[in-house]
PDB file of C-alpha atoms in Angstrom:
ATOM      1  CA  MET D  25      31.469  49.993  -1.244  1.00  0.00           C
ATOM      2  CA  ARG D  26      31.037  49.464  -4.987  1.00  0.00           C
ATOM      3  CA  ILE D  27      28.938  46.375  -4.331  1.00  0.00           C
ATOM      4  CA  ARG D  28      26.702  48.328  -1.976  1.00  0.00           C
ATOM      5  CA  ASN D  29      26.302  51.163  -4.479  1.00  0.00           C
ATOM      6  CA  THR D  30      25.363  48.632  -7.139  1.00  0.00           C
ATOM      7  CA  GLU D  31      22.762  47.072  -4.828  1.00  0.00           C
ATOM      8  CA  VAL D  32      21.304  50.513  -4.125  1.00  0.00           C
ATOM      9  CA  ARG D  33      21.098  51.291  -7.849  1.00  0.00           C
ATOM     10  CA  LEU D  34      19.421  47.955  -8.536  1.00  0.00           C
ATOM     11  CA  GLN D  35      16.957  48.548  -5.719  1.00  0.00           C
ATOM     12  CA  VAL D  36      16.121  52.004  -7.096  1.00  0.00           C
ATOM     13  CA  ILE D  37      15.661  50.588 -10.614  1.00  0.00           C
ATOM     14  CA  PHE D  38      13.470  47.825  -9.234  1.00  0.00           C
ATOM     15  CA  ASN D  39      11.334  50.281  -7.264  1.00  0.00           C
ATOM     16  CA  TYR D  40      10.893  52.543 -10.280  1.00  0.00           C
ATOM     17  CA  THR D  41      10.002  49.528 -12.421  1.00  0.00           C
ATOM     18  CA  ILE D  42       7.334  48.455  -9.926  1.00  0.00           C
ATOM     19  CA  LEU D  43       6.028  52.021  -9.772  1.00  0.00           C
ATOM     20  CA  PHE D  44       5.927  52.230 -13.569  1.00  0.00           C
ATOM     21  CA  LEU D  45       4.040  48.939 -13.849  1.00  0.00           C
ATOM     22  CA  ALA D  46       1.616  50.017 -11.149  1.00  0.00           C
ATOM     23  CA  CYS D  47       0.944  53.334 -12.884  1.00  0.00           C
ATOM     24  CA  THR D  48       0.521  51.582 -16.232  1.00  0.00           C
ATOM     25  CA  THR D  49      -1.966  49.147 -14.701  1.00  0.00           C
ATOM     26  CA  ILE D  50      -3.931  51.943 -13.035  1.00  0.00           C
ATOM     27  CA  LEU D  51      -3.965  53.944 -16.268  1.00  0.00           C
ATOM     28  CA  THR D  52      -5.143  50.901 -18.257  1.00  0.00           C
ATOM     29  CA  ILE D  53      -7.949  50.251 -15.783  1.00  0.00           C
ATOM     30  CA  ALA D  54      -8.944  53.910 -15.922  1.00  0.00           C
ATOM     31  CA  ILE D  55      -9.043  53.859 -19.735  1.00  0.00           C
ATOM     32  CA  ILE D  56     -11.148  50.686 -19.738  1.00  0.00           C
ATOM     33  CA  ASN D  57     -13.581  52.177 -17.214  1.00  0.00           C
ATOM     34  CA  PHE D  58     -13.752  55.395 -19.210  1.00  0.00           C
ATOM     35  CA  MET D  59     -14.520  53.509 -22.407  1.00  0.00           C
ATOM     36  CA  GLU D  60     -17.199  51.476 -20.666  1.00  0.00           C
ATOM     37  CA  GLU D  61     -18.811  54.728 -19.562  1.00  0.00           C
ATOM     38  CA  ILE D  62     -18.446  56.605 -22.834  1.00  0.00           C
ATOM     39  CA  ALA D  63     -19.279  53.739 -25.244  1.00  0.00           C
ATOM     40  CA  PRO D  64     -23.010  53.649 -24.423  1.00  0.00           C
ATOM     41  CA  MET D  65     -23.144  57.424 -24.903  1.00  0.00           C
ATOM     42  CA  VAL D  66     -21.416  57.188 -28.290  1.00  0.00           C
ATOM     43  CA  PHE D  67     -23.676  54.320 -29.331  1.00  0.00           C
ATOM     44  CA  HIS D  68     -26.717  56.257 -28.178  1.00  0.00           C
ATOM     45  CA  ILE D  69     -25.685  59.244 -30.276  1.00  0.00           C
ATOM     46  CA  HIS D  70     -25.231  56.937 -33.250  1.00  0.00           C
ATOM     47  CA  THR D  71     -28.667  55.357 -32.878  1.00  0.00           C
ATOM     48  CA  GLN D  72     -30.309  58.758 -32.470  1.00  0.00           C
ATOM     49  CA  ALA D  73     -29.018  59.569 -35.950  1.00  0.00           C
ATOM     50  CA  GLN D  74     -30.958  56.684 -37.467  1.00  0.00           C
ATOM     51  CA  VAL D  75     -33.396  57.693 -40.169  1.00  0.00           C
ATOM     52  CA  GLY D  76     -36.623  56.164 -41.348  1.00  0.00           C
ATOM     53  CA  CYS D  77     -38.758  53.570 -39.625  1.00  0.00           C
ATOM     54  CA  ASN D  78     -37.427  50.039 -39.256  1.00  0.00           C
ATOM     55  CA  GLY D  79     -34.653  51.083 -41.607  1.00  0.00           C
ATOM     56  CA  HIS D  80     -36.778  52.585 -44.391  1.00  0.00           C
ATOM     57  CA  VAL D  81     -38.195  56.085 -44.758  1.00  0.00           C
ATOM     58  CA  GLU D  82     -40.930  54.618 -46.958  1.00  0.00           C
ATOM     59  CA  LEU D  83     -42.321  52.581 -44.053  1.00  0.00           C
ATOM     60  CA  CYS D  84     -43.010  55.590 -41.832  1.00  0.00           C
ATOM     61  CA  ASP D  85     -46.330  56.369 -43.533  1.00  0.00           C
ATOM     62  CA  ARG D  86     -47.336  52.767 -44.033  1.00  0.00           C
ATOM     63  CA  LYS D  87     -49.873  51.038 -41.796  1.00  0.00           C
ATOM     64  CA  TYR D  88     -48.429  48.497 -39.367  1.00  0.00           C
ATOM     65  CA  SER D  89     -50.832  45.935 -40.817  1.00  0.00           C
ATOM     66  CA  ASN D  90     -49.454  46.494 -44.323  1.00  0.00           C
ATOM     67  CA  ILE D  91     -45.822  45.621 -43.601  1.00  0.00           C
ATOM     68  CA  THR D  92     -44.448  42.088 -43.943  1.00  0.00           C
ATOM     69  CA  GLN D  93     -41.909  40.919 -41.384  1.00  0.00           C
ATOM     70  CA  ILE D  94     -39.682  37.880 -41.136  1.00  0.00           C
ATOM     71  CA  ALA D  95     -40.358  36.362 -37.709  1.00  0.00           C
ATOM     72  CA  THR D  96     -38.010  34.119 -35.762  1.00  0.00           C
ATOM     73  CA  HIS D  97     -39.880  31.039 -34.615  1.00  0.00           C
ATOM     74  CA  ASP D  98     -38.906  30.019 -31.056  1.00  0.00           C
ATOM     75  CA  SER D  99     -36.496  32.941 -30.986  1.00  0.00           C
ATOM     76  CA  ALA D 100     -35.145  32.105 -27.513  1.00  0.00           C
ATOM     77  CA  PHE D 101     -34.075  28.527 -28.335  1.00  0.00           C
ATOM     78  CA  VAL D 102     -30.537  29.057 -29.545  1.00  0.00           C
ATOM     79  CA  GLY D 103     -27.856  26.418 -30.045  1.00  0.00           C
ATOM     80  CA  ILE D 104     -27.009  23.173 -31.791  1.00  0.00           C
ATOM     81  CA  LEU D 105     -29.358  20.750 -30.046  1.00  0.00           C
ATOM     82  CA  PRO D 106     -32.473  19.238 -31.648  1.00  0.00           C
ATOM     83  CA  THR D 107     -34.560  21.467 -29.351  1.00  0.00           C
ATOM     84  CA  ASP D 108     -33.024  24.635 -30.830  1.00  0.00           C
ATOM     85  CA  ASP D 109     -34.589  26.639 -33.649  1.00  0.00           C
ATOM     86  CA  GLN D 110     -32.103  29.485 -34.041  1.00  0.00           C
ATOM     87  CA  GLU D 111     -28.323  29.774 -34.145  1.00  0.00           C
ATOM     88  CA  VAL D 112     -27.815  33.285 -32.737  1.00  0.00           C
ATOM     89  CA  ASP D 113     -29.340  35.018 -29.726  1.00  0.00           C
ATOM     90  CA  VAL D 114     -32.186  37.518 -29.700  1.00  0.00           C
ATOM     91  CA  THR D 115     -29.942  40.579 -29.716  1.00  0.00           C
ATOM     92  CA  ALA D 116     -28.121  39.251 -32.780  1.00  0.00           C
ATOM     93  CA  GLN D 117     -31.447  38.487 -34.433  1.00  0.00           C
ATOM     94  CA  LEU D 118     -32.581  42.072 -33.925  1.00  0.00           C
ATOM     95  CA  ASP D 119     -29.223  43.453 -35.038  1.00  0.00           C
ATOM     96  CA  ALA D 120     -29.534  41.399 -38.233  1.00  0.00           C
ATOM     97  CA  GLY D 121     -32.901  42.940 -39.095  1.00  0.00           C
ATOM     98  CA  VAL D 122     -35.541  40.718 -37.458  1.00  0.00           C
ATOM     99  CA  ARG D 123     -38.452  42.800 -36.166  1.00  0.00           C
ATOM    100  CA  PHE D 124     -40.904  40.027 -35.273  1.00  0.00           C
ATOM    101  CA  LEU D 125     -40.047  37.678 -32.409  1.00  0.00           C
ATOM    102  CA  GLN D 126     -42.012  34.590 -31.392  1.00  0.00           C
ATOM    103  CA  ALA D 127     -41.385  32.620 -28.216  1.00  0.00           C
ATOM    104  CA  GLN D 128     -42.929  29.748 -26.236  1.00  0.00           C
ATOM    105  CA  THR D 129     -43.714  30.199 -22.543  1.00  0.00           C
ATOM    106  CA  HIS D 130     -44.322  27.635 -19.794  1.00  0.00           C
ATOM    107  CA  ARG D 131     -43.975  27.460 -16.033  1.00  0.00           C
ATOM    108  CA  ASN D 132     -40.741  25.881 -14.813  1.00  0.00           C
ATOM    109  CA  ILE D 133     -40.418  23.690 -11.714  1.00  0.00           C
ATOM    110  CA  PHE D 134     -40.276  26.824  -9.555  1.00  0.00           C
ATOM    111  CA  GLU D 135     -43.548  28.094 -11.093  1.00  0.00           C
ATOM    112  CA  THR D 136     -41.636  30.901 -12.808  1.00  0.00           C
ATOM    113  CA  LEU D 137     -42.834  31.951 -16.238  1.00  0.00           C
ATOM    114  CA  SER D 138     -40.037  30.766 -18.523  1.00  0.00           C
ATOM    115  CA  LEU D 139     -39.157  30.195 -22.163  1.00  0.00           C
ATOM    116  CA  CYS D 140     -39.451  26.439 -22.552  1.00  0.00           C
ATOM    117  CA  HIS D 141     -39.625  24.153 -25.559  1.00  0.00           C
ATOM    118  CA  THR D 142     -42.820  22.127 -25.026  1.00  0.00           C
ATOM    119  CA  SER D 143     -41.618  21.319 -21.487  1.00  0.00           C
ATOM    120  CA  CYS D 144     -39.126  23.049 -19.200  1.00  0.00           C
ATOM    121  CA  PHE D 145     -37.525  19.647 -18.588  1.00  0.00           C
ATOM    122  CA  LEU D 146     -36.785  19.448 -22.306  1.00  0.00           C
ATOM    123  CA  LYS D 147     -35.475  22.991 -22.826  1.00  0.00           C
ATOM    124  CA  ASP D 148     -35.448  26.010 -20.507  1.00  0.00           C
ATOM    125  CA  ALA D 149     -33.971  29.140 -22.082  1.00  0.00           C
ATOM    126  CA  GLY D 150     -34.483  31.362 -19.048  1.00  0.00           C
ATOM    127  CA  THR D 151     -37.244  33.513 -17.659  1.00  0.00           C
ATOM    128  CA  VAL D 152     -39.637  35.573 -19.725  1.00  0.00           C
ATOM    129  CA  GLU D 153     -38.628  38.590 -17.647  1.00  0.00           C
ATOM    130  CA  SER D 154     -34.954  38.301 -18.595  1.00  0.00           C
ATOM    131  CA  TYR D 155     -35.913  37.824 -22.255  1.00  0.00           C
ATOM    132  CA  LEU D 156     -38.047  40.967 -22.186  1.00  0.00           C
ATOM    133  CA  GLN D 157     -35.199  42.886 -20.552  1.00  0.00           C
ATOM    134  CA  VAL D 158     -32.992  42.026 -23.534  1.00  0.00           C
ATOM    135  CA  VAL D 159     -35.652  43.271 -25.959  1.00  0.00           C
ATOM    136  CA  LYS D 160     -36.187  46.382 -23.850  1.00  0.00           C
ATOM    137  CA  ARG D 161     -32.493  47.265 -23.895  1.00  0.00           C
ATOM    138  CA  TRP D 162     -32.452  46.877 -27.657  1.00  0.00           C
ATOM    139  CA  LEU D 163     -35.460  49.183 -28.012  1.00  0.00           C
ATOM    140  CA  ASP D 164     -33.742  51.715 -25.755  1.00  0.00           C
ATOM    141  CA  ASP D 165     -30.796  51.827 -28.131  1.00  0.00           C
ATOM    142  CA  HIS D 166     -32.820  51.873 -31.363  1.00  0.00           C
ATOM    143  CA  PRO D 167     -35.431  54.650 -31.143  1.00  0.00           C
ATOM    144  CA  LYS D 168     -36.585  54.325 -34.769  1.00  0.00           C
ATOM    145  CA  GLU D 169     -37.515  50.630 -34.581  1.00  0.00           C
ATOM    146  CA  VAL D 170     -40.819  48.856 -33.929  1.00  0.00           C
ATOM    147  CA  ILE D 171     -40.837  45.239 -32.747  1.00  0.00           C
ATOM    148  CA  THR D 172     -43.676  42.728 -32.884  1.00  0.00           C
ATOM    149  CA  LEU D 173     -43.701  40.109 -30.121  1.00  0.00           C
ATOM    150  CA  LEU D 174     -45.843  36.967 -30.167  1.00  0.00           C
ATOM    151  CA  LEU D 175     -45.824  34.788 -27.050  1.00  0.00           C
ATOM    152  CA  THR D 176     -47.503  31.418 -26.739  1.00  0.00           C
ATOM    153  CA  ASN D 177     -49.201  30.496 -23.477  1.00  0.00           C
ATOM    154  CA  GLY D 178     -48.650  26.757 -23.235  1.00  0.00           C
ATOM    155  CA  ASP D 179     -49.737  26.393 -19.606  1.00  0.00           C
ATOM    156  CA  ASN D 180     -52.753  28.709 -19.798  1.00  0.00           C
ATOM    157  CA  VAL D 181     -51.185  31.195 -17.410  1.00  0.00           C
ATOM    158  CA  ARG D 182     -53.356  34.140 -16.393  1.00  0.00           C
ATOM    159  CA  VAL D 183     -52.685  37.281 -18.399  1.00  0.00           C
ATOM    160  CA  SER D 184     -52.200  39.189 -15.132  1.00  0.00           C
ATOM    161  CA  GLU D 185     -49.015  37.180 -14.573  1.00  0.00           C
ATOM    162  CA  PHE D 186     -47.731  38.191 -17.994  1.00  0.00           C
ATOM    163  CA  ASP D 187     -48.574  41.769 -17.024  1.00  0.00           C
ATOM    164  CA  GLU D 188     -46.426  41.435 -13.888  1.00  0.00           C
ATOM    165  CA  VAL D 189     -43.491  40.132 -15.904  1.00  0.00           C
ATOM    166  CA  PHE D 190     -43.804  42.849 -18.558  1.00  0.00           C
ATOM    167  CA  SER D 191     -43.871  45.506 -15.828  1.00  0.00           C
ATOM    168  CA  ALA D 192     -40.939  44.009 -13.908  1.00  0.00           C
ATOM    169  CA  SER D 193     -38.810  43.904 -17.058  1.00  0.00           C
ATOM    170  CA  GLY D 194     -39.379  47.596 -17.725  1.00  0.00           C
ATOM    171  CA  ILE D 195     -40.700  47.022 -21.241  1.00  0.00           C
ATOM    172  CA  GLN D 196     -44.379  47.718 -20.549  1.00  0.00           C
ATOM    173  CA  PRO D 197     -44.267  51.477 -21.313  1.00  0.00           C
ATOM    174  CA  TYR D 198     -43.178  50.640 -24.860  1.00  0.00           C
ATOM    175  CA  ALA D 199     -46.290  48.521 -25.511  1.00  0.00           C
ATOM    176  CA  TYR D 200     -48.975  49.687 -27.932  1.00  0.00           C
ATOM    177  CA  ILE D 201     -52.528  49.954 -26.603  1.00  0.00           C
ATOM    178  CA  PRO D 202     -55.269  50.161 -29.258  1.00  0.00           C
ATOM    179  CA  GLY D 203     -57.338  53.312 -28.958  1.00  0.00           C
ATOM    180  CA  PRO D 204     -61.125  53.670 -29.348  1.00  0.00           C
ATOM    181  CA  SER D 205     -60.792  54.125 -33.110  1.00  0.00           C
ATOM    182  CA  HIS D 206     -58.870  50.876 -33.575  1.00  0.00           C
ATOM    183  CA  ASP D 207     -61.255  48.224 -34.855  1.00  0.00           C
ATOM    184  CA  PRO D 208     -59.731  44.704 -34.944  1.00  0.00           C
ATOM    185  CA  ALA D 209     -62.007  43.897 -37.875  1.00  0.00           C
ATOM    186  CA  VAL D 210     -60.549  46.710 -40.007  1.00  0.00           C
ATOM    187  CA  LEU D 211     -56.955  46.343 -41.188  1.00  0.00           C
ATOM    188  CA  ASP D 212     -56.551  50.031 -41.968  1.00  0.00           C
ATOM    189  CA  SER D 213     -57.413  51.054 -38.408  1.00  0.00           C
ATOM    190  CA  TRP D 214     -53.853  50.209 -37.385  1.00  0.00           C
ATOM    191  CA  PRO D 215     -51.528  53.202 -36.906  1.00  0.00           C
ATOM    192  CA  THR D 216     -48.592  53.768 -39.209  1.00  0.00           C
ATOM    193  CA  LEU D 217     -45.089  52.783 -38.196  1.00  0.00           C
ATOM    194  CA  GLY D 218     -44.236  56.455 -37.882  1.00  0.00           C
ATOM    195  CA  GLU D 219     -47.129  57.035 -35.484  1.00  0.00           C
ATOM    196  CA  LEU D 220     -46.041  54.115 -33.303  1.00  0.00           C
ATOM    197  CA  ILE D 221     -42.527  55.561 -33.145  1.00  0.00           C
ATOM    198  CA  GLU D 222     -43.719  59.108 -32.484  1.00  0.00           C
ATOM    199  CA  ASN D 223     -45.964  57.899 -29.646  1.00  0.00           C
ATOM    200  CA  GLY D 224     -43.234  55.767 -28.091  1.00  0.00           C
ATOM    201  CA  THR D 225     -45.309  52.618 -28.456  1.00  0.00           C
ATOM    202  CA  ARG D 226     -42.701  50.600 -30.330  1.00  0.00           C
ATOM    203  CA  LEU D 227     -43.640  47.149 -29.043  1.00  0.00           C
ATOM    204  CA  VAL D 228     -46.746  45.426 -30.396  1.00  0.00           C
ATOM    205  CA  ALA D 229     -47.309  42.397 -28.150  1.00  0.00           C
ATOM    206  CA  PHE D 230     -49.616  39.432 -28.760  1.00  0.00           C
ATOM    207  CA  LEU D 231     -50.523  36.341 -26.731  1.00  0.00           C
ATOM    208  CA  ASP D 232     -51.988  33.333 -28.496  1.00  0.00           C
ATOM    209  CA  TYR D 233     -54.371  32.307 -25.702  1.00  0.00           C
ATOM    210  CA  GLY D 234     -55.537  33.954 -22.491  1.00  0.00           C
ATOM    211  CA  ALA D 235     -55.319  37.662 -23.348  1.00  0.00           C
ATOM    212  CA  MET D 236     -58.073  39.796 -21.798  1.00  0.00           C
ATOM    213  CA  ASP D 237     -59.167  43.441 -21.805  1.00  0.00           C
ATOM    214  CA  THR D 238     -57.891  43.801 -18.232  1.00  0.00           C
ATOM    215  CA  VAL D 239     -54.368  43.974 -19.701  1.00  0.00           C
ATOM    216  CA  PRO D 240     -55.044  46.091 -22.815  1.00  0.00           C
ATOM    217  CA  TYR D 241     -51.496  46.107 -24.215  1.00  0.00           C
ATOM    218  CA  ILE D 242     -51.219  42.294 -24.476  1.00  0.00           C
ATOM    219  CA  LEU D 243     -53.357  41.678 -27.535  1.00  0.00           C
ATOM    220  CA  PRO D 244     -55.208  38.421 -28.299  1.00  0.00           C
ATOM    221  CA  GLU D 245     -53.438  36.984 -31.330  1.00  0.00           C
ATOM    222  CA  PHE D 246     -56.427  35.417 -33.017  1.00  0.00           C
ATOM    223  CA  LEU D 247     -58.528  38.539 -32.801  1.00  0.00           C
ATOM    224  CA  TYR D 248     -55.997  40.137 -35.155  1.00  0.00           C
ATOM    225  CA  PHE D 249     -54.378  37.192 -36.981  1.00  0.00           C
ATOM    226  CA  TRP D 250     -54.943  33.818 -38.500  1.00  0.00           C
ATOM    227  CA  GLU D 251     -52.209  31.251 -39.131  1.00  0.00           C
ATOM    228  CA  THR D 252     -51.369  28.571 -41.658  1.00  0.00           C
ATOM    229  CA  PRO D 253     -50.650  25.000 -40.402  1.00  0.00           C
ATOM    230  CA  PHE D 254     -47.514  24.587 -38.301  1.00  0.00           C
ATOM    231  CA  ASP D 255     -44.986  21.805 -37.620  1.00  0.00           C
ATOM    232  CA  MET D 256     -44.963  20.925 -41.300  1.00  0.00           C
ATOM    233  CA  THR D 257     -42.861  17.957 -42.464  1.00  0.00           C
ATOM    234  CA  ASP D 258     -43.654  18.314 -46.162  1.00  0.00           C
ATOM    235  CA  PRO D 259     -40.867  20.505 -47.602  1.00  0.00           C
ATOM    236  CA  SER D 260     -43.082  21.727 -50.420  1.00  0.00           C
ATOM    237  CA  PHE D 261     -45.469  23.510 -47.996  1.00  0.00           C
ATOM    238  CA  PRO D 262     -48.313  22.645 -50.389  1.00  0.00           C
ATOM    239  CA  GLN D 263     -51.138  24.625 -48.788  1.00  0.00           C
ATOM    240  CA  CYS D 264     -52.092  27.985 -47.334  1.00  0.00           C
ATOM    241  CA  ILE D 265     -55.280  27.144 -45.488  1.00  0.00           C
ATOM    242  CA  ILE D 266     -56.564  28.871 -42.362  1.00  0.00           C
ATOM    243  CA  ASP D 267     -55.523  26.512 -39.573  1.00  0.00           C
ATOM    244  CA  ARG D 268     -56.063  28.678 -36.503  1.00  0.00           C
ATOM    245  CA  PRO D 269     -58.371  29.896 -35.182  1.00  0.00           C
ATOM    246  CA  PRO D 270     -60.650  26.992 -36.172  1.00  0.00           C
ATOM    247  CA  SER D 271     -63.747  29.204 -36.043  1.00  0.00           C
ATOM    248  CA  LEU D 272     -62.304  31.457 -38.725  1.00  0.00           C
ATOM    249  CA  ALA D 273     -61.538  28.469 -40.920  1.00  0.00           C
ATOM    250  CA  GLU D 274     -65.279  27.831 -41.045  1.00  0.00           C
ATOM    251  CA  THR D 275     -66.013  31.428 -42.147  1.00  0.00           C
ATOM    252  CA  PRO D 276     -63.046  32.360 -44.347  1.00  0.00           C
ATOM    253  CA  ALA D 277     -64.704  35.532 -45.626  1.00  0.00           C
ATOM    254  CA  LEU D 278     -64.042  37.119 -42.237  1.00  0.00           C
ATOM    255  CA  ALA D 279     -60.344  36.381 -42.588  1.00  0.00           C
ATOM    256  CA  TYR D 280     -59.797  39.114 -45.149  1.00  0.00           C
ATOM    257  CA  GLN D 281     -59.748  41.854 -42.533  1.00  0.00           C
ATOM    258  CA  ARG D 282     -57.208  40.086 -40.347  1.00  0.00           C
ATOM    259  CA  MET D 283     -53.465  39.933 -40.708  1.00  0.00           C
ATOM    260  CA  TYR D 284     -52.032  36.472 -41.215  1.00  0.00           C
ATOM    261  CA  ILE D 285     -48.902  34.512 -40.370  1.00  0.00           C
ATOM    262  CA  ILE D 286     -47.272  31.917 -42.596  1.00  0.00           C
ATOM    263  CA  ASN D 287     -45.634  29.120 -40.618  1.00  0.00           C
ATOM    264  CA  HIS D 288     -42.712  28.410 -42.922  1.00  0.00           C
ATOM    265  CA  TYR D 289     -40.463  26.268 -40.743  1.00  0.00           C
ATOM    266  CA  LEU D 290     -39.786  22.649 -41.548  1.00  0.00           C
ATOM    267  CA  ASP D 291     -39.633  19.740 -39.116  1.00  0.00           C
ATOM    268  CA  THR D 292     -38.054  16.352 -39.593  1.00  0.00           C
ATOM    269  CA  GLU D 293     -38.440  13.122 -37.623  1.00  0.00           C
ATOM    270  CA  MET D 294     -35.821  12.074 -35.088  1.00  0.00           C
ATOM    271  CA  LEU D 295     -36.384   9.084 -32.797  1.00  0.00           C
ATOM    272  CA  GLY D 296     -40.116   9.335 -33.325  1.00  0.00           C
ATOM    273  CA  MET D 297     -40.253  13.082 -32.621  1.00  0.00           C
ATOM    274  CA  ASP D 298     -40.526  16.084 -34.909  1.00  0.00           C
ATOM    275  CA  VAL D 299     -37.513  18.394 -34.565  1.00  0.00           C
ATOM    276  CA  PRO D 300     -36.376  21.477 -36.523  1.00  0.00           C
ATOM    277  CA  ASP D 301     -34.826  20.544 -39.868  1.00  0.00           C
ATOM    278  CA  ARG D 302     -31.507  22.324 -39.639  1.00  0.00           C
ATOM    279  CA  ARG D 303     -29.942  20.411 -42.530  1.00  0.00           C
ATOM    280  CA  ASP D 304     -32.357  21.747 -45.160  1.00  0.00           C
ATOM    281  CA  ALA D 305     -32.728  25.272 -43.734  1.00  0.00           C
ATOM    282  CA  GLN D 306     -30.814  26.855 -46.596  1.00  0.00           C
ATOM    283  CA  LYS D 307     -33.319  25.477 -49.090  1.00  0.00           C
ATOM    284  CA  THR D 308     -36.374  26.022 -46.892  1.00  0.00           C
ATOM    285  CA  ASN D 309     -35.418  29.675 -46.376  1.00  0.00           C
ATOM    286  CA  ALA D 310     -34.537  30.364 -50.008  1.00  0.00           C
ATOM    287  CA  ALA D 311     -36.206  33.265 -51.795  1.00  0.00           C
ATOM    288  CA  THR D 312     -37.117  31.173 -54.836  1.00  0.00           C
ATOM    289  CA  GLY D 313     -37.563  27.522 -55.708  1.00  0.00           C
ATOM    290  CA  SER D 314     -40.166  24.813 -55.250  1.00  0.00           C
ATOM    291  CA  GLU D 315     -39.661  24.510 -51.471  1.00  0.00           C
ATOM    292  CA  SER D 316     -38.816  28.140 -50.720  1.00  0.00           C
ATOM    293  CA  ILE D 317     -40.390  30.919 -48.733  1.00  0.00           C
ATOM    294  CA  GLY D 318     -41.134  32.669 -51.970  1.00  0.00           C
ATOM    295  CA  ALA D 319     -43.116  29.701 -53.288  1.00  0.00           C
ATOM    296  CA  GLN D 320     -45.353  29.525 -50.220  1.00  0.00           C
ATOM    297  CA  VAL D 321     -45.848  33.299 -50.170  1.00  0.00           C
ATOM    298  CA  ASP D 322     -46.906  33.189 -53.819  1.00  0.00           C
ATOM    299  CA  LEU D 323     -49.422  30.448 -52.995  1.00  0.00           C
ATOM    300  CA  CYS D 324     -50.839  32.439 -50.085  1.00  0.00           C
ATOM    301  CA  GLN D 325     -51.104  35.619 -52.120  1.00  0.00           C
ATOM    302  CA  GLN D 326     -52.939  33.754 -54.861  1.00  0.00           C
ATOM    303  CA  GLU D 327     -55.414  32.278 -52.379  1.00  0.00           C
ATOM    304  CA  HIS D 328     -55.908  35.279 -50.088  1.00  0.00           C
ATOM    305  CA  GLY D 329     -55.145  38.288 -52.257  1.00  0.00           C
ATOM    306  CA  ARG D 330     -52.506  39.955 -50.104  1.00  0.00           C
ATOM    307  CA  ALA D 331     -49.157  39.464 -48.421  1.00  0.00           C
ATOM    308  CA  PRO D 332     -48.721  38.043 -44.927  1.00  0.00           C
ATOM    309  CA  LYS D 333     -47.862  40.151 -41.904  1.00  0.00           C
ATOM    310  CA  GLY D 334     -45.428  37.596 -40.509  1.00  0.00           C
ATOM    311  CA  ILE D 335     -43.401  34.714 -41.921  1.00  0.00           C
ATOM    312  CA  LEU D 336     -42.213  32.428 -39.141  1.00  0.00           C
ATOM    313  CA  VAL D 337     -38.892  30.723 -39.891  1.00  0.00           C
ATOM    314  CA  ASP D 338     -36.277  28.610 -38.151  1.00  0.00           C
ATOM    315  CA  PHE D 339     -32.567  29.357 -38.602  1.00  0.00           C
ATOM    316  CA  PHE D 340     -33.336  32.752 -40.115  1.00  0.00           C
ATOM    317  CA  ASP D 341     -29.655  33.320 -40.884  1.00  0.00           C
ATOM    318  CA  LYS D 342     -29.750  30.553 -43.482  1.00  0.00           C
ATOM    319  CA  GLY D 343     -31.121  31.281 -46.940  1.00  0.00           C
ATOM    320  CA  ASP D 344     -32.500  34.598 -48.213  1.00  0.00           C
ATOM    321  CA  VAL D 345     -35.235  35.518 -45.752  1.00  0.00           C
ATOM    322  CA  PHE D 346     -34.735  39.292 -45.931  1.00  0.00           C
ATOM    323  CA  GLU D 347     -34.742  39.240 -49.717  1.00  0.00           C
ATOM    324  CA  VAL D 348     -38.311  37.942 -49.503  1.00  0.00           C
ATOM    325  CA  GLN D 349     -39.262  40.493 -46.851  1.00  0.00           C
ATOM    326  CA  ASP D 350     -37.855  43.412 -48.835  1.00  0.00           C
ATOM    327  CA  ALA D 351     -39.568  42.303 -52.039  1.00  0.00           C
ATOM    328  CA  LEU D 352     -42.947  42.052 -50.298  1.00  0.00           C
ATOM    329  CA  ASN D 353     -42.464  45.535 -48.847  1.00  0.00           C
ATOM    330  CA  GLY D 354     -41.547  46.994 -52.224  1.00  0.00           C
ATOM    331  CA  PHE D 355     -37.780  47.356 -51.832  1.00  0.00           C
TER     332      PHE D 355
END
């Protein structure tokens, strides 16, 4: 009888233990689900409390064209391979303070518009649509921020296909469309950062080749910008000439009313190919010094009389890129 009573007690203890573990598991799952539901709401409340424009009250009344931004060159190519130009993903880039993203586009083997490094066989970082969805989610969560996006069109894809991808990603309503009073030949015709935020047009999108009036929110880069030479292998970046568009290089006086982009990313040779120079990124992205961002910016300001709109860099998290940006914006 005692043995039986002991067995019954053990069975009861076992049953209660199983019940306790089951309840604990259910409660844990419920807490996790609750946190997953409430966290976005808390984060949203936090972002709504943001002040200023792109992190600075002073920028709210400043023209978009009169604000310098560090830009991540090939922002989608993330990793440790020779085909990679950045070390953290796009969300981390934006979280760190980048507000100008550049990315290469090509068709992959399935004819899908993708983010590919020269060729999709060499590097395919995913579809343009998925990339834009990431940017869109970040804009959703950061209502006081304006992002510049520059896409290259390596396969001469029709702008209508870019339009389809922008629409499918959900980001298109954020895109700025120049109004009748916006003259590409007049820098001051750009709205202020505050106006872009107030109007909900917090994405300014450019395409290097193939943009047309039929898709008014995808702006033709070289109607608004000129660029310095790219794929440089000389670490001193000894010049600040107008490289693209070639027509503007022949009439430099017209360049004064366009924004410009400094290509300050260094390549090095590997097996007969130029690849991003990761080893010297700390020096290349320094604020001061003979091979620094600051040195090339000084050269460009001396030659062209004003600061750049964008400074394209590789491995933005190396060096002092935001120190340069803040100094040029007066902070």
